[in-house]
GROMACS .gro file of C-alpha atoms in nm:
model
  217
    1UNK     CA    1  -2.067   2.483   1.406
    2UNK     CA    2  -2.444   2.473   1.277
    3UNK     CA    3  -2.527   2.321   1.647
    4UNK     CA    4  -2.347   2.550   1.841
    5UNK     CA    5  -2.498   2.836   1.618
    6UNK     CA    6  -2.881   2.687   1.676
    7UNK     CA    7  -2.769   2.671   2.021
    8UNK     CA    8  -2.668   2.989   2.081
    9UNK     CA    9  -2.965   3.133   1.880
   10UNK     CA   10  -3.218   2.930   2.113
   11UNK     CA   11  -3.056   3.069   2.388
   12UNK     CA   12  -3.057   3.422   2.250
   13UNK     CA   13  -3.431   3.384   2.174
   14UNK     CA   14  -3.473   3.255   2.499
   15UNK     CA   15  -3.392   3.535   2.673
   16UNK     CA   16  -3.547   3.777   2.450
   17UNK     CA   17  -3.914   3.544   2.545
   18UNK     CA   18  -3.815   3.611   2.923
   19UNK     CA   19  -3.789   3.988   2.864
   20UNK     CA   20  -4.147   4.023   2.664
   21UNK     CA   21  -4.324   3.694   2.591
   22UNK     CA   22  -4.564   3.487   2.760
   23UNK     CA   23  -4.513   3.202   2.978
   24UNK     CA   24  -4.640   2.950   2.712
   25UNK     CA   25  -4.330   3.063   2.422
   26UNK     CA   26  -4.076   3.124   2.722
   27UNK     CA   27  -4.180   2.711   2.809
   28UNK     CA   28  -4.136   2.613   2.421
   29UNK     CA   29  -3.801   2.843   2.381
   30UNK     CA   30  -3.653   2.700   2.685
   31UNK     CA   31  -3.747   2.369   2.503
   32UNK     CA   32  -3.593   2.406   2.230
   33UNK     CA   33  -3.246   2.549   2.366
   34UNK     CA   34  -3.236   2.272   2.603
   35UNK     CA   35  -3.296   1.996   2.299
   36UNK     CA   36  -3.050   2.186   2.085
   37UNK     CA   37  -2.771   2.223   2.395
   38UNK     CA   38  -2.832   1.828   2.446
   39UNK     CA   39  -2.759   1.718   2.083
   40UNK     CA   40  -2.479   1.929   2.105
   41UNK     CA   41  -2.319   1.799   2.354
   42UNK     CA   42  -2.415   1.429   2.277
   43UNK     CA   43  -2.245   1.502   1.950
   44UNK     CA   44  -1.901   1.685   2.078
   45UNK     CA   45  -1.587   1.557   2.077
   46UNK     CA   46  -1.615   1.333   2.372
   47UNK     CA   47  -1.934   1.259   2.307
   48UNK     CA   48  -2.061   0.923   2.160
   49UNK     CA   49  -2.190   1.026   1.842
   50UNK     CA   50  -1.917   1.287   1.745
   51UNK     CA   51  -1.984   1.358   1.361
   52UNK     CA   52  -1.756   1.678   1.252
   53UNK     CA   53  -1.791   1.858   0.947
   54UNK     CA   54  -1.516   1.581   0.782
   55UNK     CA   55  -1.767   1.292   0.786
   56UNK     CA   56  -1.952   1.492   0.470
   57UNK     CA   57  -1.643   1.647   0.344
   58UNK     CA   58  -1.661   1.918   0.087
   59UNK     CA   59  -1.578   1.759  -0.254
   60UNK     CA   60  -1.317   1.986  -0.404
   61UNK     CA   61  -1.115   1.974  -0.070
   62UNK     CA   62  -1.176   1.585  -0.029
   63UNK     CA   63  -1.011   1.503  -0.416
   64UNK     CA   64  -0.740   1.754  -0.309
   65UNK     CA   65  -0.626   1.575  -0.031
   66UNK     CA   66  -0.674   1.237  -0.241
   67UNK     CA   67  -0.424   1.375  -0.507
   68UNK     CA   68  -0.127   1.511  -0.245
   69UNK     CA   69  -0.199   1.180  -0.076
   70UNK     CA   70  -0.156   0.954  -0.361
   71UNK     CA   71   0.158   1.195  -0.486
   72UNK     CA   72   0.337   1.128  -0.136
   73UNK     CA   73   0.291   0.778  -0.211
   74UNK     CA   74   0.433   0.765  -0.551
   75UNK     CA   75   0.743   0.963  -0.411
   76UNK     CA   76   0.805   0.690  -0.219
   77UNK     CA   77   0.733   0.412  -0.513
   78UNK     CA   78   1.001   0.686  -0.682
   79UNK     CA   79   1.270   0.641  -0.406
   80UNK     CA   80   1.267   0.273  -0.394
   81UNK     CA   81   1.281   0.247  -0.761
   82UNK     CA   82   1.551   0.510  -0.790
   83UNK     CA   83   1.788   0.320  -0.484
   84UNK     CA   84   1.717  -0.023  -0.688
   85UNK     CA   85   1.840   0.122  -1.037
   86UNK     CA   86   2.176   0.316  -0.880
   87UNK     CA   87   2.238  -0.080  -0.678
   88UNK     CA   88   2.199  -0.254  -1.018
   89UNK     CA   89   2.454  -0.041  -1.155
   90UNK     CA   90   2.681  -0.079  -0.882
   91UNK     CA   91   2.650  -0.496  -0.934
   92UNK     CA   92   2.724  -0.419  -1.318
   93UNK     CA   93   2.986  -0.231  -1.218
   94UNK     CA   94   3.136  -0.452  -1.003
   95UNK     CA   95   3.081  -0.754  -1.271
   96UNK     CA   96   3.296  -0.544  -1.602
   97UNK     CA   97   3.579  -0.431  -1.420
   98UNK     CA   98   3.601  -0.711  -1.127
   99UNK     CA   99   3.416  -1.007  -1.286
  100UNK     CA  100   3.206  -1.045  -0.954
  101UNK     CA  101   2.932  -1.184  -1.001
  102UNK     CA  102   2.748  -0.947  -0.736
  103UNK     CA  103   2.820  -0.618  -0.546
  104UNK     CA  104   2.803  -0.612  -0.184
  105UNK     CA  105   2.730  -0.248  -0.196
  106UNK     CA  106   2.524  -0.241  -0.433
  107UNK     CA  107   2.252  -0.524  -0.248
  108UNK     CA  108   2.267  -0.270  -0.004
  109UNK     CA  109   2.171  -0.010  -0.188
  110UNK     CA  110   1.881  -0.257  -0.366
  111UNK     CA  111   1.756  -0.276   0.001
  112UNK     CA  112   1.702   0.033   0.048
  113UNK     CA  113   1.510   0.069  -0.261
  114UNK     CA  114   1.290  -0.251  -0.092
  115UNK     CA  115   1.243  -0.054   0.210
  116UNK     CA  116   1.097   0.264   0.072
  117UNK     CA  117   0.858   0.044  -0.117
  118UNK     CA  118   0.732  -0.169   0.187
  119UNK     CA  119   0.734   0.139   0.409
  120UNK     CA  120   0.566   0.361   0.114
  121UNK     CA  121   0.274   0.080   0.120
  122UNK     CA  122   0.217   0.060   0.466
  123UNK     CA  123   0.241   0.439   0.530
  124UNK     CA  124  -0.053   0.428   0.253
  125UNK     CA  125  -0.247   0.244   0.380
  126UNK     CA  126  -0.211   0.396   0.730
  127UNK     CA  127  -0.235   0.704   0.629
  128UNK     CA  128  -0.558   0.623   0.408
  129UNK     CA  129  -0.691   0.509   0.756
  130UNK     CA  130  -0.618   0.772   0.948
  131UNK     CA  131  -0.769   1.037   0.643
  132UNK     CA  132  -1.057   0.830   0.598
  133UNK     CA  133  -1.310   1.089   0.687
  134UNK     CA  134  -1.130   1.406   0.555
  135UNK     CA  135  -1.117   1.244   0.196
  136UNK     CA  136  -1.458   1.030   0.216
  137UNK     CA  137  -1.343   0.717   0.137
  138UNK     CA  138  -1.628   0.478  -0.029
  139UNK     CA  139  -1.584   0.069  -0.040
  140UNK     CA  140  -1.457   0.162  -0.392
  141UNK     CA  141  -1.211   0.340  -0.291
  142UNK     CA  142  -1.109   0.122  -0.022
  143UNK     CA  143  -1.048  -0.142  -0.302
  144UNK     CA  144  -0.868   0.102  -0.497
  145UNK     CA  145  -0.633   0.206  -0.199
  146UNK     CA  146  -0.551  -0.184  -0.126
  147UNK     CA  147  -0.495  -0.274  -0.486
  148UNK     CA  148  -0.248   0.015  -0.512
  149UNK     CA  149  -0.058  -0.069  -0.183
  150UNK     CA  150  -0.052  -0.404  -0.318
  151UNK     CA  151   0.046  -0.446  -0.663
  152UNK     CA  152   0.368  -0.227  -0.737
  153UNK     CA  153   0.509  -0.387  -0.431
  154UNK     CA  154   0.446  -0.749  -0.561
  155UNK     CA  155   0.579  -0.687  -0.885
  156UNK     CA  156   0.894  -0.545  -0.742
  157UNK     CA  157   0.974  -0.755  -0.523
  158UNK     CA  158   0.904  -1.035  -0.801
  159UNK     CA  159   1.144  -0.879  -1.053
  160UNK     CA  160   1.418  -0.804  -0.792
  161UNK     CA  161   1.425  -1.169  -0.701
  162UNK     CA  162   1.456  -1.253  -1.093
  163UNK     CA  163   1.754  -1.015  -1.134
  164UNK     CA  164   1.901  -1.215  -0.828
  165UNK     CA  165   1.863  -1.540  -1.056
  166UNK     CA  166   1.572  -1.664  -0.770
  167UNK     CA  167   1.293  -1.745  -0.997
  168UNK     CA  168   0.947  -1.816  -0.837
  169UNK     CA  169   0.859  -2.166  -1.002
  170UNK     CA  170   0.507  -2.052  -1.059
  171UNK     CA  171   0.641  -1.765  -1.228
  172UNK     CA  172   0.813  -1.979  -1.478
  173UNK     CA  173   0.538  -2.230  -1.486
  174UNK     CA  174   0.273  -1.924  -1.608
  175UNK     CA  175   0.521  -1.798  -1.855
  176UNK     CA  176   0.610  -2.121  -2.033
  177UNK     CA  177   0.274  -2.209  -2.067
  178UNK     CA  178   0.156  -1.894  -2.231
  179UNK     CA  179   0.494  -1.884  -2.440
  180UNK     CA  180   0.356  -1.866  -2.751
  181UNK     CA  181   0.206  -1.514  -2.755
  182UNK     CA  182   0.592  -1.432  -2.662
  183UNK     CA  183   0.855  -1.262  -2.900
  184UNK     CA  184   1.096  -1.512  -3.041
  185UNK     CA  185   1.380  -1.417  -2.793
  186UNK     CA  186   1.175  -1.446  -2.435
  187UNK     CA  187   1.041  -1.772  -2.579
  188UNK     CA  188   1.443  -1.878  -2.581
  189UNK     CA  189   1.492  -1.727  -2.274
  190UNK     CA  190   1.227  -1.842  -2.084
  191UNK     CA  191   1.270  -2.233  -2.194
  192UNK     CA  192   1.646  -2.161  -2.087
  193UNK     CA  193   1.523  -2.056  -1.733
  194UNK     CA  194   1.306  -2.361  -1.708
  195UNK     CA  195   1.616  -2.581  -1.816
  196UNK     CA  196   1.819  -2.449  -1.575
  197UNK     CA  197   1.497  -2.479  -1.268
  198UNK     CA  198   1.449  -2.844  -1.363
  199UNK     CA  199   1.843  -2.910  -1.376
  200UNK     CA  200   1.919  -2.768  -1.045
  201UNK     CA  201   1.621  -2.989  -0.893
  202UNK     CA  202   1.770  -3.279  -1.052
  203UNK     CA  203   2.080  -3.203  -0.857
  204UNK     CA  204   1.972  -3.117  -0.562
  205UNK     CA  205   1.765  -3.459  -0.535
  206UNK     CA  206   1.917  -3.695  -0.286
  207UNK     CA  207   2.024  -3.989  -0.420
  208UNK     CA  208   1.913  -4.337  -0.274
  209UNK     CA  209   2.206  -4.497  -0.084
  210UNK     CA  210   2.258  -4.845  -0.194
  211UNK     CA  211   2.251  -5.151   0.029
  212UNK     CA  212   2.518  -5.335   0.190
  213UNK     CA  213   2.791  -5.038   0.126
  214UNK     CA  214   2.889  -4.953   0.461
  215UNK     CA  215   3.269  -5.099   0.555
  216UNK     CA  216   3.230  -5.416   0.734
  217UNK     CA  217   2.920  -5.551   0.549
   0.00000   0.00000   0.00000
C-alpha cells in the first residue's frame, strides 16, 4: 500500500510539473515515478521480491493469531484424549461384566483418540508453516512449535502402549534405575514389570537342540 501510494503521488506530482514546472523538475519527477512504479512492481505479487505487509506483522494481531492457533491445536490434543478415556472404559467394561481381557470396541475407539493426536500435530505444524509470516515466527518459536508437536504425542503414545501391557524396555530400564526417588508402591510395581520383561525373554529364548536326537541316529 505505501508503494502504490508513493506511486501514485509521483505520478500525481508528475503531472502537476508538466502543467507549470520547468523541464529540469518535470526530468527529476518523471524520475522518481518511474523508480517508485519499478520497485513496485519488482515487489508485487508475482514479482521476485514480494514482501506484504505480513512479513512485519503488527504485534497485537500476530499474538492473536498465535493464541487461536495454539487453541485449535489443543482441541485436537482434547479430542484424542477424550476418544482414549471413553475406549478405556469400554475395555473396563468389557473386563467386570465379561472377564475379557480387552474390548474390541473400545481399541477402536483408543484409535481414534491416536488419530486426532497425530493429525492435531501435523496440522500444527503445517499450519505453523503456512502462518509463518502472519504470526512472525522467530527460530524460538520455531523450537517452541516443534517441541509442542512433539512431546504430548510421544508421551501418549508411550502410555497407551503401557495400558496395552507393551512396555518399551528403555522405559523400564530408566525407571528402575531411578527407583529410589519413587513412592513405595511404583517401586513394587515397577520391579514387578521388570520381572515379568526379563521372564518373558527367558521364554521366548530358543533353546539349543541337542545332538544326535533326530530318529534314526
Amino acid at each position: 500500500r505505501r508503494l502504490a501510494t508513493k506511486a501514485l503521488t509521483g505520478a500525481a506530482t508528475f503531472q502537476r510539473a508538466v502543467s507549470h514546472g520547468s523541464n529540469g523538475s518535470i526530468a527529476r519527477t518523471a524520475t522518481g515515478a518511474e523508480a517508485a512504479l519499478r520497485t513496485l512492481a519488482r515487489q508485487a505479487p508475482g514479482g521476485r521480491r514480494f514482501a506484504s505487509a505480513s512479513t512485519n506483522p503488527d504485534p497485537a494481531k500476530a499474538w492473536s493469531m498465535y493464541y487461536t492457533h495454539e487453541n485449535a491445536y489443543l482441541n485436537w490434543v482434547r479430542n484424542g484424549a477424550t476418544f482414549t478415556a471413553v475406549g478405556m472404559a469400554f475395555t473396563m467394561f468389557k473386563g467386570q461384566t465379561e472377564h475379557a481381557p480387552v474390548s474390541l470396541g473400545g481399541c477402536v475407539v483408543q484409535a481414534m483418540g491416536a488419530s486426532y493426536m497425530v493429525l492435531g500435530a501435523t496440522q500444527y505444524v503445517i499450519s505453523s508453516l503456512a502462518l509463518r509470516n502472519l504470526m512472525g515466527i522467530s527460530p524460538v518459536g520455531w523450537a517452541w512449535i516443534s517441541l509442542n508437536a512433539s512431546w504430548p504425542t510421544a508421551l501418549y503414545l508411550i502410555g497407551l502402549s503401557c495400558f496395552h501391557g507393551l512396555h518399551p524396555r528403555w522405559l523400564l530400564g530408566l525407571v528402575a534405575d531411578n527407583s529410589a526417588v519413587l513412592p513405595a508402591r511404583l517401586q513394587e510395581r515397577v520391579f514387578q514389570l521388570v520381572a515379568e520383561a526379563r521372564h518373558k525373554e527367558f521364554e521366548e529364548k530358543p533353546k539349543p537342540r541337542r545332538a544326535g536326537t533326530r530318529t534314526g541316529f
